[in-house]
mmCIF file of C-alpha atoms and ligand atoms in Angstrom:
data_model
loop_
_atom_site.group_PDB
_atom_site.id
_atom_site.type_symbol
_atom_site.label_atom_id
_atom_site.label_comp_id
_atom_site.label_asym_id
_atom_site.label_seq_id
_atom_site.Cartn_x
_atom_site.Cartn_y
_atom_site.Cartn_z
ATOM 1 C CA MET A 279 85.377 189.137 122.670
ATOM 2 C CA LYS A 280 82.696 191.515 123.953
ATOM 3 C CA ILE A 281 80.879 189.934 126.901
ATOM 4 C CA GLY A 282 77.848 191.244 128.889
ATOM 5 C CA ILE A 283 77.745 189.850 132.427
ATOM 6 C CA ILE A 284 74.320 189.943 134.191
ATOM 7 C CA CYS A 285 74.544 189.344 137.923
ATOM 8 C CA TYR A 286 73.399 190.234 141.366
ATOM 9 C CA PRO A 287 75.720 192.981 142.673
ATOM 10 C CA THR A 288 75.665 192.150 146.407
ATOM 11 C CA PHE A 289 77.646 189.962 148.711
ATOM 12 C CA GLY A 290 76.032 186.679 147.508
ATOM 13 C CA GLY A 291 78.290 183.937 146.008
ATOM 14 C CA SER A 292 76.829 184.209 142.455
ATOM 15 C CA GLY A 293 77.620 187.954 142.240
ATOM 16 C CA ILE A 294 81.167 187.332 143.577
ATOM 17 C CA VAL A 295 81.843 184.582 140.990
ATOM 18 C CA ALA A 296 80.385 186.765 138.173
ATOM 19 C CA THR A 297 82.392 189.785 139.117
ATOM 20 C CA GLU A 298 85.679 187.877 139.569
ATOM 21 C CA LEU A 299 85.049 186.200 136.161
ATOM 22 C CA GLY A 300 84.507 189.594 134.526
ATOM 23 C CA LEU A 301 87.720 190.999 136.099
ATOM 24 C CA LYS A 302 89.794 187.967 135.059
ATOM 25 C CA LEU A 303 88.374 188.009 131.460
ATOM 26 C CA ALA A 304 89.150 191.735 131.249
ATOM 27 C CA ASP A 305 92.765 190.976 132.333
ATOM 28 C CA ARG A 306 92.929 188.546 129.469
ATOM 29 C CA GLY A 307 91.934 191.302 126.975
ATOM 30 C CA HIS A 308 88.173 190.850 126.646
ATOM 31 C CA GLU A 309 85.759 193.836 126.776
ATOM 32 C CA ILE A 310 83.371 193.331 129.717
ATOM 33 C CA HIS A 311 79.980 194.987 130.266
ATOM 34 C CA PHE A 312 78.417 194.431 133.678
ATOM 35 C CA ILE A 313 74.658 194.951 133.775
ATOM 36 C CA SER A 314 72.848 195.146 137.065
ATOM 37 C CA TYR A 315 70.848 197.435 139.333
ATOM 38 C CA GLU A 316 74.038 198.502 141.207
ATOM 39 C CA SER A 317 77.790 198.319 140.581
ATOM 40 C CA PRO A 318 78.949 194.871 141.783
ATOM 41 C CA MET A 319 80.470 194.898 145.227
ATOM 42 C CA ARG A 320 83.722 193.192 144.151
ATOM 43 C CA LEU A 321 84.222 195.575 141.142
ATOM 44 C CA ASN A 322 86.812 197.502 143.126
ATOM 45 C CA LYS A 323 89.457 198.389 140.544
ATOM 46 C CA PHE A 324 89.543 200.389 137.309
ATOM 47 C CA LEU A 325 90.268 198.553 134.024
ATOM 48 C CA ASN A 326 90.059 200.314 130.673
ATOM 49 C CA ASN A 327 88.048 197.496 129.186
ATOM 50 C CA ILE A 328 85.320 197.177 131.958
ATOM 51 C CA TYR A 329 82.042 199.009 131.795
ATOM 52 C CA PHE A 330 79.068 199.100 134.157
ATOM 53 C CA HIS A 331 75.504 199.737 132.887
ATOM 54 C CA GLU A 332 72.974 200.462 135.613
ATOM 55 C CA VAL A 333 69.388 199.138 135.089
ATOM 56 C CA GLU A 334 66.966 201.874 135.982
ATOM 57 C CA ILE A 335 63.548 200.685 137.155
ATOM 58 C CA PRO A 336 60.656 202.777 135.896
ATOM 59 C CA HIS A 337 58.277 204.081 138.591
ATOM 60 C CA TYR A 338 54.712 204.821 137.633
ATOM 61 C CA PRO A 339 51.724 204.786 140.042
ATOM 62 C CA LEU A 340 50.173 201.864 138.120
ATOM 63 C CA PHE A 341 53.228 199.668 138.805
ATOM 64 C CA GLU A 342 52.737 198.583 142.391
ATOM 65 C CA HIS A 343 55.633 196.096 142.004
ATOM 66 C CA ASN A 344 58.821 196.906 140.291
ATOM 67 C CA LEU A 345 59.466 195.579 136.783
ATOM 68 C CA TYR A 346 63.077 194.559 137.136
ATOM 69 C CA THR A 347 62.950 191.620 134.691
ATOM 70 C CA LEU A 348 61.640 193.854 131.927
ATOM 71 C CA ALA A 349 63.863 196.780 132.736
ATOM 72 C CA LEU A 350 66.896 194.449 132.711
ATOM 73 C CA ALA A 351 65.766 192.967 129.326
ATOM 74 C CA GLY A 352 65.495 196.495 127.929
ATOM 75 C CA LYS A 353 68.988 197.404 129.140
ATOM 76 C CA ILE A 354 70.491 194.135 127.732
ATOM 77 C CA ILE A 355 68.934 194.978 124.315
ATOM 78 C CA ASP A 356 70.472 198.393 124.431
ATOM 79 C CA VAL A 357 73.898 197.154 125.389
ATOM 80 C CA VAL A 358 74.025 194.249 122.915
ATOM 81 C CA LYS A 359 72.894 196.597 120.091
ATOM 82 C CA TYR A 360 75.183 199.581 120.729
ATOM 83 C CA GLU A 361 78.176 197.895 122.276
ATOM 84 C CA LYS A 362 77.985 194.934 119.829
ATOM 85 C CA LEU A 363 78.175 192.206 122.421
ATOM 86 C CA ASP A 364 79.140 188.633 121.239
ATOM 87 C CA ILE A 365 78.023 186.930 124.474
ATOM 88 C CA ILE A 366 75.491 187.595 127.202
ATOM 89 C CA HIS A 367 76.460 185.642 130.349
ATOM 90 C CA ALA A 368 73.576 185.416 132.852
ATOM 91 C CA HIS A 369 74.497 184.336 136.348
ATOM 92 C CA TYR A 370 71.515 182.915 138.205
ATOM 93 C CA ALA A 371 68.480 181.676 136.242
ATOM 94 C CA ILE A 372 65.792 183.945 137.841
ATOM 95 C CA PRO A 373 65.308 186.537 136.436
ATOM 96 C CA HIS A 374 68.639 187.014 134.646
ATOM 97 C CA ALA A 375 68.398 184.171 132.122
ATOM 98 C CA ILE A 376 64.767 185.033 131.426
ATOM 99 C CA SER A 377 65.656 188.659 130.731
ATOM 100 C CA GLY A 378 68.497 187.444 128.473
ATOM 101 C CA ILE A 379 66.060 185.254 126.453
ATOM 102 C CA ILE A 380 63.565 188.105 126.075
ATOM 103 C CA SER A 381 66.354 190.381 124.739
ATOM 104 C CA LYS A 382 67.579 187.707 122.344
ATOM 105 C CA ASN A 383 64.070 187.200 121.048
ATOM 106 C CA VAL A 384 63.622 190.894 120.495
ATOM 107 C CA LEU A 385 67.024 191.171 118.717
ATOM 108 C CA LYS A 386 66.228 188.204 116.487
ATOM 109 C CA ASP A 387 68.628 189.096 113.661
ATOM 110 C CA ASN A 388 71.455 189.605 116.061
ATOM 111 C CA ASN A 389 73.862 186.683 116.535
ATOM 112 C CA VAL A 390 74.532 187.236 120.267
ATOM 113 C CA LYS A 391 74.734 184.024 122.314
ATOM 114 C CA LEU A 392 73.362 183.503 125.751
ATOM 115 C CA VAL A 393 75.171 181.481 128.445
ATOM 116 C CA THR A 394 73.394 180.805 131.732
ATOM 117 C CA THR A 395 75.361 179.807 134.827
ATOM 118 C CA LEU A 396 73.406 178.058 137.566
ATOM 119 C CA HIS A 397 74.634 178.812 141.076
ATOM 120 C CA GLY A 398 72.400 176.810 143.420
ATOM 121 C CA THR A 399 69.409 178.378 145.067
ATOM 122 C CA ASP A 400 68.118 179.325 141.593
ATOM 123 C CA ILE A 401 67.524 175.595 141.195
ATOM 124 C CA THR A 402 67.421 174.109 144.671
ATOM 125 C CA LEU A 403 65.120 176.707 146.365
ATOM 126 C CA VAL A 404 63.678 179.287 143.992
ATOM 127 C CA GLY A 405 63.396 176.721 141.197
ATOM 128 C CA LEU A 406 61.127 174.488 143.246
ATOM 129 C CA GLU A 407 58.431 177.211 143.522
ATOM 130 C CA PRO A 408 55.637 175.809 141.396
ATOM 131 C CA ALA A 409 55.162 179.188 139.629
ATOM 132 C CA PHE A 410 58.849 179.433 138.693
ATOM 133 C CA HIS A 411 59.464 175.769 137.678
ATOM 134 C CA PRO A 412 58.269 176.109 134.034
ATOM 135 C CA LEU A 413 60.143 179.402 133.667
ATOM 136 C CA ILE A 414 63.391 177.845 134.806
ATOM 137 C CA LYS A 415 62.891 174.921 132.441
ATOM 138 C CA TYR A 416 62.249 177.494 129.691
ATOM 139 C CA SER A 417 65.414 179.343 130.555
ATOM 140 C CA LEU A 418 67.479 176.130 130.440
ATOM 141 C CA ASP A 419 66.060 175.032 127.081
ATOM 142 C CA ASN A 420 66.453 178.454 125.496
ATOM 143 C CA SER A 421 69.930 179.394 126.568
ATOM 144 C CA ASP A 422 72.647 178.670 123.988
ATOM 145 C CA ALA A 423 74.688 176.969 126.726
ATOM 146 C CA VAL A 424 74.120 176.205 130.432
ATOM 147 C CA THR A 425 76.802 175.693 133.069
ATOM 148 C CA ALA A 426 76.536 174.568 136.639
ATOM 149 C CA VAL A 427 79.111 175.193 139.381
ATOM 150 C CA SER A 428 79.302 171.558 140.603
ATOM 151 C CA GLN A 429 78.530 167.993 139.466
ATOM 152 C CA TYR A 430 75.898 167.901 142.221
ATOM 153 C CA LEU A 431 74.086 170.979 140.774
ATOM 154 C CA ARG A 432 74.181 169.463 137.277
ATOM 155 C CA THR A 433 72.668 166.178 138.485
ATOM 156 C CA ASN A 434 70.064 168.002 140.604
ATOM 157 C CA THR A 435 69.024 170.217 137.646
ATOM 158 C CA GLU A 436 68.805 167.221 135.371
ATOM 159 C CA GLN A 437 66.576 165.355 137.786
ATOM 160 C CA HIS A 438 64.201 168.305 138.392
ATOM 161 C CA PHE A 439 64.077 169.978 135.012
ATOM 162 C CA ASN A 440 65.012 167.305 132.464
ATOM 163 C CA PRO A 441 66.744 169.956 130.234
ATOM 164 C CA GLU A 442 67.036 169.449 126.471
ATOM 165 C CA LYS A 443 70.703 170.440 126.445
ATOM 166 C CA LYS A 444 73.751 169.002 128.174
ATOM 167 C CA ILE A 445 74.763 171.029 131.190
ATOM 168 C CA ASN A 446 78.552 171.816 131.337
ATOM 169 C CA VAL A 447 80.105 171.683 134.845
ATOM 170 C CA ILE A 448 82.590 174.560 135.324
ATOM 171 C CA TYR A 449 83.745 174.734 138.920
ATOM 172 C CA ASN A 450 84.021 178.021 140.732
ATOM 173 C CA PHE A 451 87.610 179.259 140.900
ATOM 174 C CA ILE A 452 90.059 181.094 143.138
ATOM 175 C CA ASP A 453 92.877 183.501 142.560
ATOM 176 C CA LEU A 454 95.717 181.693 144.388
ATOM 177 C CA ASP A 455 97.922 184.788 144.451
ATOM 178 C CA GLU A 456 95.300 186.807 146.192
ATOM 179 C CA TYR A 457 93.952 184.159 148.520
ATOM 180 C CA LYS A 458 97.064 182.865 150.246
ATOM 181 C CA ARG A 459 97.906 182.532 153.943
ATOM 182 C CA ASN A 460 98.980 185.909 155.187
ATOM 183 C CA PRO A 461 99.230 185.536 159.029
ATOM 184 C CA CYS A 462 98.606 188.895 160.774
ATOM 185 C CA SER A 463 99.542 188.511 164.460
ATOM 186 C CA LYS A 464 97.544 191.709 165.301
ATOM 187 C CA ILE A 465 94.238 190.150 164.241
ATOM 188 C CA LYS A 466 94.986 186.860 166.035
ATOM 189 C CA GLU A 467 96.007 188.706 169.227
ATOM 190 C CA SER A 468 93.012 190.954 169.258
ATOM 191 C CA ILE A 469 90.514 188.154 168.720
ATOM 192 C CA ALA A 470 92.257 185.469 170.771
ATOM 193 C CA PRO A 471 94.484 187.388 173.360
ATOM 194 C CA ASN A 472 95.220 184.269 175.341
ATOM 195 C CA GLY A 473 96.253 182.098 172.416
ATOM 196 C CA GLU A 474 92.799 180.564 171.964
ATOM 197 C CA LYS A 475 92.090 178.760 168.684
ATOM 198 C CA ILE A 476 89.925 180.632 166.198
ATOM 199 C CA LEU A 477 86.894 179.111 164.387
ATOM 200 C CA LEU A 478 85.528 181.250 161.599
ATOM 201 C CA HIS A 479 82.352 181.320 159.453
ATOM 202 C CA ILE A 480 81.391 183.606 156.599
ATOM 203 C CA SER A 481 77.956 183.751 155.047
ATOM 204 C CA ASN A 482 74.798 185.740 154.341
ATOM 205 C CA PHE A 483 73.234 184.386 157.552
ATOM 206 C CA ARG A 484 70.227 182.915 155.666
ATOM 207 C CA PRO A 485 68.475 179.838 157.246
ATOM 208 C CA VAL A 486 70.186 177.336 154.821
ATOM 209 C CA LYS A 487 73.591 178.369 156.329
ATOM 210 C CA ARG A 488 72.621 177.033 159.822
ATOM 211 C CA VAL A 489 74.681 179.770 161.516
ATOM 212 C CA GLN A 490 73.303 178.648 164.902
ATOM 213 C CA ASP A 491 75.181 175.352 164.415
ATOM 214 C CA THR A 492 78.503 177.235 164.427
ATOM 215 C CA VAL A 493 77.578 178.495 167.951
ATOM 216 C CA ARG A 494 76.630 174.898 169.021
ATOM 217 C CA ILE A 495 79.936 173.567 167.631
ATOM 218 C CA LEU A 496 81.893 176.211 169.635
ATOM 219 C CA ALA A 497 80.008 175.313 172.786
ATOM 220 C CA GLU A 498 81.147 171.704 172.324
ATOM 221 C CA VAL A 499 84.674 172.542 171.359
ATOM 222 C CA ILE A 500 85.429 174.820 174.322
ATOM 223 C CA LYS A 501 84.690 171.886 176.641
ATOM 224 C CA SER A 502 88.081 170.596 175.637
ATOM 225 C CA VAL A 503 90.002 173.355 173.740
ATOM 226 C CA PRO A 504 89.967 177.120 174.525
ATOM 227 C CA ALA A 505 88.536 178.730 171.338
ATOM 228 C CA LYS A 506 86.828 181.789 169.901
ATOM 229 C CA LEU A 507 84.210 181.890 167.204
ATOM 230 C CA VAL A 508 84.271 184.711 164.638
ATOM 231 C CA LEU A 509 81.149 185.275 162.522
ATOM 232 C CA ILE A 510 81.433 187.423 159.389
ATOM 233 C CA GLY A 511 78.437 188.588 157.375
ATOM 234 C CA ASP A 512 74.965 189.589 158.177
ATOM 235 C CA GLY A 513 71.392 188.477 157.512
ATOM 236 C CA PRO A 514 68.141 187.156 158.913
ATOM 237 C CA GLU A 515 69.655 184.582 161.266
ATOM 238 C CA ARG A 516 72.048 186.961 163.038
ATOM 239 C CA SER A 517 69.891 187.889 166.007
ATOM 240 C CA ASP A 518 68.893 184.265 166.646
ATOM 241 C CA ALA A 519 72.551 183.257 166.576
ATOM 242 C CA GLU A 520 73.345 186.032 169.066
ATOM 243 C CA LYS A 521 70.466 184.923 171.252
ATOM 244 C CA LEU A 522 71.631 181.261 171.120
ATOM 245 C CA SER A 523 75.190 182.273 172.128
ATOM 246 C CA ARG A 524 73.786 184.004 175.217
ATOM 247 C CA GLU A 525 71.508 181.030 176.083
ATOM 248 C CA LEU A 526 74.427 178.526 175.787
ATOM 249 C CA GLY A 527 76.587 180.884 177.917
ATOM 250 C CA VAL A 528 79.292 181.269 175.297
ATOM 251 C CA SER A 529 78.593 184.857 174.090
ATOM 252 C CA GLU A 530 81.954 186.104 175.471
ATOM 253 C CA HIS A 531 83.705 183.729 173.087
ATOM 254 C CA VAL A 532 81.729 184.711 169.931
ATOM 255 C CA ARG A 533 82.484 187.813 167.898
ATOM 256 C CA PHE A 534 79.887 189.051 165.317
ATOM 257 C CA LEU A 535 81.884 191.220 163.026
ATOM 258 C CA GLY A 536 79.188 191.918 160.321
ATOM 259 C CA LYS A 537 80.165 192.383 156.649
ATOM 260 C CA GLN A 538 83.964 192.637 156.237
ATOM 261 C CA HIS A 539 86.391 193.239 153.346
ATOM 262 C CA ALA A 540 89.760 192.054 154.799
ATOM 263 C CA LEU A 541 88.750 188.368 154.187
ATOM 264 C CA VAL A 542 92.219 187.047 153.450
ATOM 265 C CA ASP A 543 93.635 188.472 156.707
ATOM 266 C CA LEU A 544 90.730 187.072 158.631
ATOM 267 C CA LEU A 545 90.818 183.665 157.005
ATOM 268 C CA SER A 546 94.557 183.496 157.566
ATOM 269 C CA ALA A 547 94.039 184.194 161.257
ATOM 270 C CA ALA A 548 91.546 181.346 161.540
ATOM 271 C CA ASP A 549 92.446 177.767 162.619
ATOM 272 C CA ILE A 550 89.313 176.171 161.232
ATOM 273 C CA PHE A 551 86.592 177.376 158.846
ATOM 274 C CA LEU A 552 83.053 176.110 159.564
ATOM 275 C CA LEU A 553 80.385 175.618 156.904
ATOM 276 C CA PRO A 554 77.527 173.570 158.475
ATOM 277 C CA SER A 555 75.014 174.444 155.654
ATOM 278 C CA GLN A 556 71.808 172.599 154.936
ATOM 279 C CA SER A 557 72.078 173.336 151.258
ATOM 280 C CA GLU A 558 75.170 174.397 149.323
ATOM 281 C CA SER A 559 75.749 173.848 145.645
ATOM 282 C CA PHE A 560 79.526 174.562 145.853
ATOM 283 C CA GLY A 561 80.615 176.524 148.970
ATOM 284 C CA LEU A 562 82.762 179.339 147.641
ATOM 285 C CA SER A 563 83.728 180.552 151.123
ATOM 286 C CA ALA A 564 85.086 177.059 151.871
ATOM 287 C CA LEU A 565 87.316 177.328 148.812
ATOM 288 C CA GLU A 566 88.481 180.765 149.847
ATOM 289 C CA ALA A 567 89.408 179.365 153.299
ATOM 290 C CA MET A 568 91.249 176.354 151.742
ATOM 291 C CA SER A 569 93.208 178.541 149.463
ATOM 292 C CA CYS A 570 94.408 180.419 152.553
ATOM 293 C CA GLY A 571 95.429 177.078 154.047
ATOM 294 C CA THR A 572 92.601 176.946 156.600
ATOM 295 C CA PRO A 573 91.140 173.392 157.070
ATOM 296 C CA VAL A 574 87.320 173.303 156.704
ATOM 297 C CA VAL A 575 84.717 171.346 158.783
ATOM 298 C CA ALA A 576 81.436 171.277 156.909
ATOM 299 C CA SER A 577 78.278 169.397 156.204
ATOM 300 C CA ASN A 578 78.367 166.730 153.529
ATOM 301 C CA ILE A 579 75.483 168.029 151.442
ATOM 302 C CA GLY A 580 75.268 169.303 147.872
ATOM 303 C CA GLY A 581 78.524 170.223 146.167
ATOM 304 C CA ILE A 582 80.574 170.552 149.389
ATOM 305 C CA PRO A 583 82.274 167.162 149.164
ATOM 306 C CA GLU A 584 83.533 168.050 145.707
ATOM 307 C CA VAL A 585 85.391 170.954 147.322
ATOM 308 C CA VAL A 586 86.215 169.806 150.845
ATOM 309 C CA ILE A 587 87.713 166.390 150.385
ATOM 310 C CA HIS A 588 86.943 164.425 153.538
ATOM 311 C CA GLY A 589 90.036 163.452 155.442
ATOM 312 C CA GLU A 590 92.289 165.639 153.260
ATOM 313 C CA GLY A 591 91.627 169.375 153.446
ATOM 314 C CA GLY A 592 88.962 169.098 156.088
ATOM 315 C CA TYR A 593 86.055 166.892 157.236
ATOM 316 C CA VAL A 594 82.433 166.700 156.300
ATOM 317 C CA SER A 595 79.544 165.130 158.215
ATOM 318 C CA GLU A 596 75.721 164.968 158.221
ATOM 319 C CA PHE A 597 74.159 168.385 158.462
ATOM 320 C CA GLY A 598 72.939 169.186 161.979
ATOM 321 C CA ASP A 599 75.400 166.691 163.540
ATOM 322 C CA VAL A 600 77.216 169.403 165.628
ATOM 323 C CA VAL A 601 78.735 166.845 167.991
ATOM 324 C CA ARG A 602 80.587 165.070 165.167
ATOM 325 C CA MET A 603 81.607 168.336 163.616
ATOM 326 C CA ALA A 604 82.938 169.502 166.973
ATOM 327 C CA LYS A 605 84.920 166.208 167.340
ATOM 328 C CA TYR A 606 86.520 166.812 163.934
ATOM 329 C CA VAL A 607 87.401 170.381 164.979
ATOM 330 C CA VAL A 608 88.937 169.185 168.251
ATOM 331 C CA SER A 609 90.893 166.395 166.420
ATOM 332 C CA LEU A 610 92.484 169.072 164.285
ATOM 333 C CA LEU A 611 93.106 171.610 167.016
ATOM 334 C CA THR A 612 94.836 169.168 169.376
ATOM 335 C CA ASN A 613 97.293 167.706 166.890
ATOM 336 C CA ASP A 614 99.589 170.314 165.312
ATOM 337 C CA ARG A 615 101.086 167.894 162.755
ATOM 338 C CA LYS A 616 97.628 166.810 161.610
ATOM 339 C CA TRP A 617 96.451 170.372 161.317
ATOM 340 C CA GLN A 618 99.545 171.297 159.222
ATOM 341 C CA THR A 619 98.943 168.332 156.903
ATOM 342 C CA PHE A 620 95.242 169.325 156.416
ATOM 343 C CA SER A 621 96.274 172.982 155.894
ATOM 344 C CA ASP A 622 98.789 171.979 153.149
ATOM 345 C CA ASN A 623 96.245 169.616 151.558
ATOM 346 C CA ALA A 624 93.595 172.310 151.559
ATOM 347 C CA ARG A 625 95.867 174.686 149.666
ATOM 348 C CA ARG A 626 97.025 171.886 147.293
ATOM 349 C CA ILE A 627 93.410 171.036 146.446
ATOM 350 C CA ALA A 628 92.651 174.633 145.746
ATOM 351 C CA GLU A 629 95.748 174.729 143.438
ATOM 352 C CA GLU A 630 94.956 171.458 141.645
ATOM 353 C CA LYS A 631 91.172 171.738 141.140
ATOM 354 C CA PHE A 632 90.157 175.384 141.303
ATOM 355 C CA ASP A 633 92.963 177.683 140.115
ATOM 356 C CA CYS A 634 91.403 180.578 138.187
ATOM 357 C CA LYS A 635 94.182 180.156 135.510
ATOM 358 C CA MET A 636 92.748 176.735 134.718
ATOM 359 C CA ILE A 637 89.021 177.526 135.079
ATOM 360 C CA ILE A 638 88.696 180.872 133.178
ATOM 361 C CA PRO A 639 89.884 179.393 129.863
ATOM 362 C CA LYS A 640 87.038 176.860 130.192
ATOM 363 C CA TYR A 641 84.523 179.777 129.924
ATOM 364 C CA GLU A 642 86.583 181.280 126.998
ATOM 365 C CA LYS A 643 86.430 177.971 125.191
ATOM 366 C CA LEU A 644 82.678 177.701 125.627
ATOM 367 C CA TYR A 645 82.200 181.271 124.335
ATOM 368 C CA GLU A 646 84.405 180.566 121.298
ATOM 369 C CA LYS A 647 82.523 177.344 120.562
ATOM 370 C CA LEU A 648 79.169 179.191 120.624
ATOM 371 C CA MET A 649 80.443 181.975 118.419
ATOM 372 C CA SER A 650 81.708 179.525 115.799
ATOM 373 C CA GLU A 651 78.362 177.721 115.632
HETATM 374 O O1 GMT B 864 73.767 181.040 149.250
HETATM 375 C C1 GMT B 864 74.558 181.860 148.970
HETATM 376 O O2 GMT B 864 75.645 182.016 149.519
HETATM 377 C C2 GMT B 864 74.309 182.777 147.828
HETATM 378 C C3 GMT B 864 74.137 181.994 146.583
HETATM 379 C C4 GMT B 864 74.134 182.987 145.361
HETATM 380 O O3 GMT B 864 73.595 182.507 144.368
HETATM 381 O O4 GMT B 864 74.572 184.080 145.356
HETATM 382 O O5 GMT B 864 75.280 181.118 146.516
HETATM 383 C C5 GMT B 864 75.257 180.027 145.662
HETATM 384 O O6 GMT B 864 76.213 180.321 144.690
HETATM 385 C C6 GMT B 864 77.583 180.262 145.157
HETATM 386 C C7 GMT B 864 78.495 180.616 144.000
HETATM 387 O O7 GMT B 864 78.390 179.712 142.988
HETATM 388 C C8 GMT B 864 77.928 178.869 145.704
HETATM 389 O O8 GMT B 864 79.233 178.857 146.210
HETATM 390 C C9 GMT B 864 76.918 178.564 146.865
HETATM 391 O O9 GMT B 864 77.174 177.294 147.314
HETATM 392 C C10 GMT B 864 75.491 178.740 146.380
HETATM 393 N N1 GMT B 864 74.572 178.592 147.587
HETATM 394 C C11 GMT B 864 73.750 177.555 147.763
HETATM 395 O O10 GMT B 864 73.665 176.661 147.029
HETATM 396 C C12 GMT B 864 72.944 177.697 148.983
#
């Protein structure tokens, strides 16, 4: 099949899922055309059947704001027509699905099908903007198929948008061969030279991630267990989190590493992964941690409980309840046998529910069904 993948190219979860999907589909023999304003961050290897098409945004003095939605639609039309795409797969409703619908309408005699995958904030945050609400509803009703990355996101979308079509849940996935525990004593020793336990968090440091809660959890944990907190990523909440770590007197135990690429090594060095988000449709970073055998302590909101099974591969609790989360962390860090059981369970859940070898064929089946209609 020839598949066009429309995504955000940066570190966000939707761009990562879209890129990994494209890479895996290419491995399975499909021809993949990524369309975005920049080459996707995770597109880091050459494959003969992967192409990237950059969307150029026209600049003209009259256009005070850029016309990305239209420029993207124009590029999709071009690629569908000349590369003879069978499927356009838009990741994130705004504006990708809208641009996909515009291009389909323009190419009305073409049989290309549009799949839209909802990732979370496109529905739970952006989708609630009154000006965007009818546009999202339009994009759901005019895509040939819509998928959501968790049961929670499907239910939430149905409640808020009452879509005409059934939404298919296709969970995010993980490459178990790539994300596996790979203990690197050098990393552990440099971060925790005195054998302290390591708590880790990865995100884009947006307010919904509640990064400051990771600092509050550390402040509680070190009352009973020597520990270090490693924060990976960057974004608007970073300086407030730094400030809080100074105010709580724990700054010497917190390392802000910024954006990093050696995630498997860092996740493998960690004893606990923290995800205290206020909103999370899935929690891809928690799955990456679990696949590396790192137990997760997270909030119980959104799709997280579908990934982090409470009492098996980690614990979940009310968002903001940092005392309870710290208690869960301490209970795992002070009982080696319990930690090992949770670590094994975390990996087993990743294998049983989220293996890419099981999830990618679900997308292929959906594409095939649409093409046969
Ligand atoms: O919030 C982010 O981390 C970015 C955002 C995105 O769209 O890029 O992530 C959403 O999609 C991810 C991949 O499907 C999910 O794992 C995240 O849970 C989801 N984020 C939220 O719902 C807040």
